[in-house]
Tab-separated table of C-alpha atoms in Angstrom:
chain	number	residue	atom	x	y	z
A	593	MET	CA	-114.168	-10.562	-84.439
A	594	LYS	CA	-112.655	-11.122	-81.060
A	595	MET	CA	-110.337	-14.013	-82.682
A	596	LYS	CA	-109.277	-11.780	-85.134
A	597	THR	CA	-108.089	-8.535	-82.484
A	598	SER	CA	-106.113	-11.183	-80.462
A	599	ARG	CA	-104.542	-12.213	-82.796
A	600	MET	CA	-103.326	-8.554	-83.718
A	601	VAL	CA	-102.630	-7.954	-79.684
A	602	THR	CA	-100.362	-11.365	-80.321
A	603	LEU	CA	-99.163	-10.192	-83.557
A	604	MET	CA	-97.969	-6.498	-82.127
A	605	ILE	CA	-96.576	-8.580	-78.767
A	606	VAL	CA	-94.327	-10.649	-80.599
A	607	ALA	CA	-93.080	-7.395	-82.977
A	608	ILE	CA	-92.377	-5.637	-79.694
A	609	LEU	CA	-90.257	-7.761	-78.171
A	610	LEU	CA	-88.606	-8.600	-81.381
A	611	ALA	CA	-87.655	-5.004	-81.747
A	612	ALA	CA	-86.544	-4.425	-78.009
A	613	TYR	CA	-84.336	-7.812	-79.072
A	614	ILE	CA	-82.707	-6.217	-81.711
A	615	LEU	CA	-82.168	-2.267	-80.672
A	616	PHE	CA	-81.368	-3.693	-76.969
A	617	PRO	CA	-77.832	-3.426	-78.590
A	618	PHE	CA	-77.286	-0.291	-80.196
A	619	ALA	CA	-79.587	1.584	-77.509
A	620	LEU	CA	-76.740	-0.025	-75.045
A	621	VAL	CA	-73.921	1.843	-76.935
A	622	VAL	CA	-76.122	5.373	-77.197
A	623	LEU	CA	-77.014	4.951	-73.452
A	624	ASN	CA	-72.741	3.744	-72.441
A	625	SER	CA	-71.505	6.475	-74.849
A	626	PHE	CA	-72.826	9.239	-72.241
A	627	LYS	CA	-71.203	7.669	-69.382
A	628	THR	CA	-67.216	7.360	-67.699
A	629	GLN	CA	-65.548	4.163	-67.985
A	630	SER	CA	-65.553	3.249	-64.327
A	631	ALA	CA	-69.501	3.968	-64.805
A	632	ILE	CA	-70.255	1.479	-67.493
A	633	VAL	CA	-67.599	-0.795	-66.208
A	634	SER	CA	-69.772	-0.501	-63.060
A	635	ASN	CA	-73.263	-1.096	-64.555
A	636	PRO	CA	-74.125	-1.067	-68.400
A	637	ILE	CA	-77.526	-1.113	-68.036
A	638	SER	CA	-77.895	1.715	-65.733
A	639	PHE	CA	-78.862	5.524	-66.192
A	640	ALA	CA	-76.793	6.330	-63.224
A	641	GLY	CA	-73.928	8.859	-64.015
A	642	ALA	CA	-75.511	9.339	-67.836
A	643	SER	CA	-75.195	12.573	-69.064
A	644	PHE	CA	-74.640	15.453	-72.214
A	645	LYS	CA	-71.802	16.988	-70.526
A	646	GLN	CA	-69.846	13.013	-69.986
A	647	PHE	CA	-70.999	12.402	-73.351
A	648	ALA	CA	-69.374	15.927	-75.153
A	649	SER	CA	-66.264	15.309	-73.301
A	650	ASN	CA	-66.006	11.873	-74.642
A	651	ALA	CA	-66.699	12.624	-78.650
A	652	SER	CA	-63.906	16.085	-78.057
A	653	SER	CA	-61.281	13.250	-76.688
A	654	VAL	CA	-62.162	10.527	-79.490
A	655	ILE	CA	-62.196	13.822	-81.850
A	656	ASN	CA	-59.101	14.704	-80.604
A	657	ASN	CA	-57.489	11.448	-79.956
A	658	LYS	CA	-54.324	10.872	-81.888
A	659	ASN	CA	-54.391	7.215	-82.673
A	660	PHE	CA	-57.550	7.256	-83.549
A	661	VAL	CA	-57.615	9.971	-86.435
A	662	PHE	CA	-61.197	10.579	-86.718
A	663	TRP	CA	-61.646	13.079	-89.553
A	664	HIS	CA	-59.005	10.848	-92.066
A	665	ALA	CA	-60.664	7.762	-90.939
A	666	PHE	CA	-64.145	9.861	-91.931
A	667	GLY	CA	-62.863	10.853	-95.108
A	668	SER	CA	-61.515	7.370	-96.176
A	669	SER	CA	-64.835	5.963	-95.121
A	670	THR	CA	-66.966	8.537	-97.055
A	671	LEU	CA	-64.136	8.070	-100.316
A	672	VAL	CA	-64.667	4.600	-100.089
A	673	THR	CA	-68.302	4.444	-99.645
A	674	ILE	CA	-69.363	6.812	-102.349
A	675	ILE	CA	-66.872	5.861	-105.185
A	676	SER	CA	-68.130	1.859	-104.116
A	677	LEU	CA	-72.004	3.237	-104.741
A	678	VAL	CA	-71.719	5.182	-107.419
A	679	LEU	CA	-69.419	2.200	-109.411
A	680	LEU	CA	-72.410	-0.234	-107.760
A	681	ALA	CA	-74.817	1.854	-109.452
A	682	VAL	CA	-73.797	2.652	-112.698
A	683	PHE	CA	-72.052	-1.012	-113.873
A	684	GLY	CA	-74.961	-3.299	-111.378
A	685	GLY	CA	-77.215	-1.385	-114.119
A	686	MET	CA	-75.640	-2.099	-117.313
A	687	ALA	CA	-75.133	-5.625	-116.188
A	688	ALA	CA	-78.817	-6.007	-114.834
A	689	TRP	CA	-79.933	-3.734	-118.316
A	690	VAL	CA	-77.918	-6.588	-120.844
A	691	ILE	CA	-78.991	-9.899	-118.802
A	692	CYS	CA	-82.675	-8.905	-118.916
A	693	ARG	CA	-82.911	-8.061	-122.762
A	694	ASN	CA	-80.516	-10.729	-124.170
A	695	LYS	CA	-82.118	-13.603	-123.764
A	696	THR	CA	-79.550	-16.499	-124.583
A	697	ARG	CA	-77.925	-19.472	-122.534
A	698	TRP	CA	-75.034	-17.663	-121.476
A	699	SER	CA	-77.480	-14.225	-119.835
A	700	THR	CA	-78.864	-17.035	-118.056
A	701	VAL	CA	-75.906	-18.183	-116.703
A	702	ILE	CA	-74.410	-15.218	-115.674
A	703	TYR	CA	-77.402	-14.453	-114.049
A	704	MET	CA	-77.424	-17.657	-112.347
A	705	VAL	CA	-73.514	-17.203	-111.175
A	706	PHE	CA	-74.372	-13.635	-109.925
A	707	ILE	CA	-77.163	-15.279	-107.471
A	708	SER	CA	-75.494	-18.025	-106.305
A	709	SER	CA	-72.366	-15.757	-105.150
A	710	MET	CA	-74.939	-14.249	-102.743
A	711	ILE	CA	-75.337	-17.268	-100.785
A	712	ILE	CA	-71.623	-17.516	-100.602
A	713	PRO	CA	-70.341	-16.904	-96.668
A	714	PHE	CA	-67.346	-14.206	-97.022
A	715	GLN	CA	-65.577	-16.296	-94.344
A	716	VAL	CA	-64.969	-19.015	-97.122
A	717	VAL	CA	-63.560	-16.397	-99.989
A	718	MET	CA	-62.040	-14.225	-97.690
A	719	LEU	CA	-58.753	-15.737	-97.055
A	720	PRO	CA	-57.933	-16.850	-101.225
A	721	LEU	CA	-59.003	-12.785	-101.816
A	722	ILE	CA	-55.751	-11.761	-100.134
A	723	ALA	CA	-53.889	-14.400	-102.247
A	724	THR	CA	-55.659	-13.521	-105.478
A	725	PHE	CA	-55.466	-9.683	-104.955
A	726	ARG	CA	-51.771	-10.130	-104.326
A	727	GLU	CA	-51.086	-11.520	-107.775
A	728	VAL	CA	-54.111	-9.820	-109.788
A	729	GLY	CA	-51.642	-6.638	-107.983
A	730	LYS	CA	-48.252	-7.944	-109.849
A	731	PHE	CA	-50.094	-8.790	-113.069
A	732	VAL	CA	-51.723	-5.350	-113.292
A	733	GLY	CA	-48.774	-3.656	-111.850
A	734	LEU	CA	-51.169	-1.645	-109.391
A	735	GLY	CA	-51.559	-2.285	-105.203
A	736	MET	CA	-54.609	-4.136	-104.194
A	737	ASN	CA	-53.532	-5.598	-100.952
A	738	GLY	CA	-53.526	-2.405	-98.275
A	739	THR	CA	-55.261	0.444	-100.663
A	740	LEU	CA	-58.505	2.038	-100.733
A	741	PRO	CA	-58.380	1.232	-104.426
A	742	GLY	CA	-58.285	-2.248	-103.981
A	743	LEU	CA	-61.043	-1.841	-100.917
A	744	ILE	CA	-63.171	-0.456	-103.901
A	745	PHE	CA	-62.686	-3.153	-106.527
A	746	ALA	CA	-63.678	-5.847	-103.502
A	747	TYR	CA	-66.773	-3.944	-103.022
A	748	CYS	CA	-67.910	-3.812	-105.904
A	749	GLY	CA	-67.431	-7.112	-106.714
A	750	PHE	CA	-69.279	-8.586	-103.515
A	751	GLY	CA	-72.045	-6.090	-103.954
A	752	GLY	CA	-72.322	-6.563	-107.535
A	753	ALA	CA	-74.804	-9.613	-106.829
A	754	MET	CA	-77.556	-8.490	-104.557
A	755	THR	CA	-77.246	-5.303	-107.062
A	756	VAL	CA	-78.394	-6.829	-110.313
A	757	PHE	CA	-80.744	-9.240	-108.518
A	758	ILE	CA	-83.099	-6.441	-107.389
A	759	LEU	CA	-82.340	-4.334	-110.652
A	760	THR	CA	-82.838	-7.307	-112.876
A	761	GLY	CA	-86.298	-7.353	-111.610
A	762	PHE	CA	-87.367	-4.025	-112.298
A	763	ILE	CA	-86.083	-3.312	-116.082
A	764	LYS	CA	-87.903	-6.706	-116.838
A	765	GLY	CA	-91.295	-4.646	-116.182
A	766	ILE	CA	-90.075	-1.841	-118.521
A	767	PRO	CA	-91.913	-1.676	-121.574
A	768	TYR	CA	-88.898	-3.022	-124.328
A	769	GLU	CA	-90.776	-0.819	-126.814
A	770	LEU	CA	-89.611	2.277	-125.362
A	771	GLU	CA	-85.874	1.332	-126.372
A	772	GLU	CA	-87.062	-0.014	-130.046
A	773	ALA	CA	-88.675	3.873	-130.020
A	774	ALA	CA	-85.379	5.291	-129.578
A	775	ALA	CA	-83.494	2.765	-131.430
A	776	ILE	CA	-85.575	3.682	-134.570
A	777	ASP	CA	-84.659	7.807	-133.738
A	778	GLY	CA	-80.917	6.096	-133.979
A	779	CYS	CA	-79.992	6.553	-130.366
A	780	SER	CA	-76.641	4.039	-129.606
A	781	PRO	CA	-77.568	1.617	-127.183
A	782	GLU	CA	-74.878	3.759	-124.480
A	783	GLY	CA	-77.478	6.148	-125.573
A	784	THR	CA	-81.146	3.980	-124.598
A	785	PHE	CA	-79.731	2.994	-120.961
A	786	PHE	CA	-77.942	6.371	-120.332
A	787	ARG	CA	-81.307	8.672	-121.159
A	788	ILE	CA	-84.056	5.862	-121.007
A	789	ILE	CA	-83.299	2.864	-118.586
A	790	PHE	CA	-81.344	4.877	-116.556
A	791	PRO	CA	-83.390	7.816	-115.253
A	792	LEU	CA	-86.641	4.913	-114.591
A	793	LEU	CA	-84.372	2.779	-112.567
A	794	LYS	CA	-83.956	5.612	-109.980
A	795	PRO	CA	-86.727	4.260	-107.081
A	796	THR	CA	-84.664	1.400	-107.256
A	797	ILE	CA	-81.268	1.944	-107.419
A	798	VAL	CA	-82.323	4.832	-104.529
A	799	THR	CA	-82.733	1.045	-102.468
A	800	VAL	CA	-79.667	-0.254	-103.734
A	801	THR	CA	-77.724	2.436	-102.984
A	802	ILE	CA	-78.636	2.881	-99.299
A	803	LEU	CA	-78.956	-0.540	-98.763
A	804	ASN	CA	-75.036	-0.955	-100.011
A	805	GLY	CA	-74.139	1.961	-98.210
A	806	MET	CA	-74.967	0.964	-94.676
A	807	TRP	CA	-73.200	-2.134	-95.417
A	808	ILE	CA	-69.899	-0.408	-96.999
A	809	TRP	CA	-69.999	2.024	-94.245
A	810	ASN	CA	-70.245	0.025	-91.178
A	811	ASP	CA	-68.125	-2.949	-92.453
A	812	TYR	CA	-65.073	-4.401	-90.319
A	813	LEU	CA	-63.804	-7.667	-91.585
A	814	LEU	CA	-62.873	-6.949	-95.427
A	815	PRO	CA	-61.250	-3.204	-94.315
A	816	SER	CA	-59.783	-4.835	-91.422
A	817	ILE	CA	-58.227	-7.770	-93.796
A	818	LEU	CA	-57.346	-5.757	-96.957
A	819	LEU	CA	-55.949	-2.631	-95.353
A	820	GLY	CA	-54.935	-4.218	-92.060
A	821	GLN	CA	-54.711	-1.926	-88.741
A	822	ASN	CA	-51.635	-0.397	-88.872
A	823	ASN	CA	-52.933	1.214	-92.315
A	824	PRO	CA	-53.254	5.156	-92.349
A	825	ASN	CA	-55.733	4.951	-94.789
A	826	LYS	CA	-58.307	2.826	-92.738
A	827	THR	CA	-61.519	3.254	-92.087
A	828	LEU	CA	-63.830	4.413	-88.907
A	829	PRO	CA	-65.081	0.698	-88.140
A	830	VAL	CA	-61.216	-0.390	-87.869
A	831	ALA	CA	-60.158	2.656	-86.764
A	832	VAL	CA	-61.952	1.920	-83.610
A	833	GLN	CA	-59.626	-1.076	-82.664
A	834	ALA	CA	-57.475	1.947	-81.752
A	835	PHE	CA	-59.296	2.129	-78.171
A	836	VAL	CA	-58.368	-1.935	-77.829
A	837	GLY	CA	-55.348	-2.798	-75.787
A	838	SER	CA	-54.286	-6.295	-74.878
A	839	PHE	CA	-54.871	-5.422	-71.479
A	840	VAL	CA	-57.576	-2.306	-71.245
A	841	LYS	CA	-60.189	-1.626	-72.869
A	842	SER	CA	-61.756	2.219	-73.279
A	843	TRP	CA	-65.176	1.295	-72.948
A	844	ASP	CA	-66.337	5.346	-73.104
A	845	MET	CA	-64.119	5.833	-76.090
A	846	ILE	CA	-65.087	2.610	-77.939
A	847	LEU	CA	-68.697	3.220	-77.579
A	848	THR	CA	-68.841	7.040	-78.478
A	849	ALA	CA	-66.573	6.209	-81.573
A	850	ALA	CA	-68.895	3.452	-82.501
A	851	LEU	CA	-71.963	5.665	-82.292
A	852	LEU	CA	-70.063	8.577	-83.354
A	853	ALA	CA	-69.643	6.535	-86.945
A	854	MET	CA	-73.065	4.679	-86.879
A	855	ILE	CA	-74.668	8.866	-86.942
A	856	PRO	CA	-73.935	9.656	-90.247
A	857	MET	CA	-76.148	5.788	-91.736
A	858	ILE	CA	-78.615	6.698	-89.176
A	859	VAL	CA	-79.538	10.115	-90.718
A	860	ILE	CA	-79.155	8.570	-94.106
A	861	PHE	CA	-82.070	6.261	-93.200
A	862	LEU	CA	-84.265	8.026	-91.542
A	863	ILE	CA	-84.441	10.533	-94.881
A	864	ALA	CA	-84.723	7.808	-97.063
A	865	GLN	CA	-86.760	5.120	-95.585
A	866	LYS	CA	-89.744	5.890	-97.668
A	867	HIS	CA	-87.319	5.581	-100.703
A	868	ILE	CA	-86.258	2.128	-99.968
A	869	MET	CA	-90.096	0.621	-99.047
A	870	ASP	CA	-90.904	2.183	-102.639
A	871	GLY	CA	-88.270	1.078	-104.393
A	872	MET	CA	-88.623	-2.775	-103.124
A	873	VAL	CA	-92.149	-2.587	-103.776
A	874	GLN	CA	-91.502	-1.166	-107.115
A	875	GLY	CA	-88.830	-3.770	-107.948
A	876	ALA	CA	-91.474	-6.646	-106.318
A	877	ILE	CA	-94.075	-5.718	-108.417
A	878	LYS	CA	-92.054	-5.006	-111.522
């Protein structure tokens, strides 16, 4: 009994230390967004100079800054995130369903391609991606580089692998008899998916949507490459770069802008964290 208790205490201490290590950067962002530039430079881990009044001043300066254009960047991030998530949920669910229900060699190959793409670092493909998008844009007559549709298309490509992987595990546990009954009643394959399968995927789709949403909303590298720093439609993480100069960095503005950009995802995660766990558990069981 003593051994079991000591083991639990040890695991608890390790968990607390690990949580503190992970949350330390976030705590620094929150703390220093309540301070002035001089107070941050003087001692970034001190509470001296932190106040709600200063945070309100910093937030007002960030929102009203002409170079940052907070609300425009917020709108771009919201638009890109929502459209990408809808497309990932619908087309990811359709792809996972087809892969599960068509037991052929090609379905296995396609599934393995999805899984294999998850282990390829983005840094390996980011330069070829720009060249490919340029050629694709010329071929289809649509601008892919420097546009929000191009960025959405890229997010659908990079997020599709994880979406299909998680949804496939859940669909395997759905009884095939439901689809056979729908076919007997005269339901088309499209109707079977959207009327029967898709509603059953709701818990897992919520999980996938939140995980993809946090990634898309907070991503910096892909928008900075495809949109660039001077694009008027840049997303929030890229827009924060406006407070970083060649010789001067406004840390109070940078950290306050970062905190304001994180708040929507933090709120959504806190509200939907139960759904995340439920969806992951159900996907694992299935």
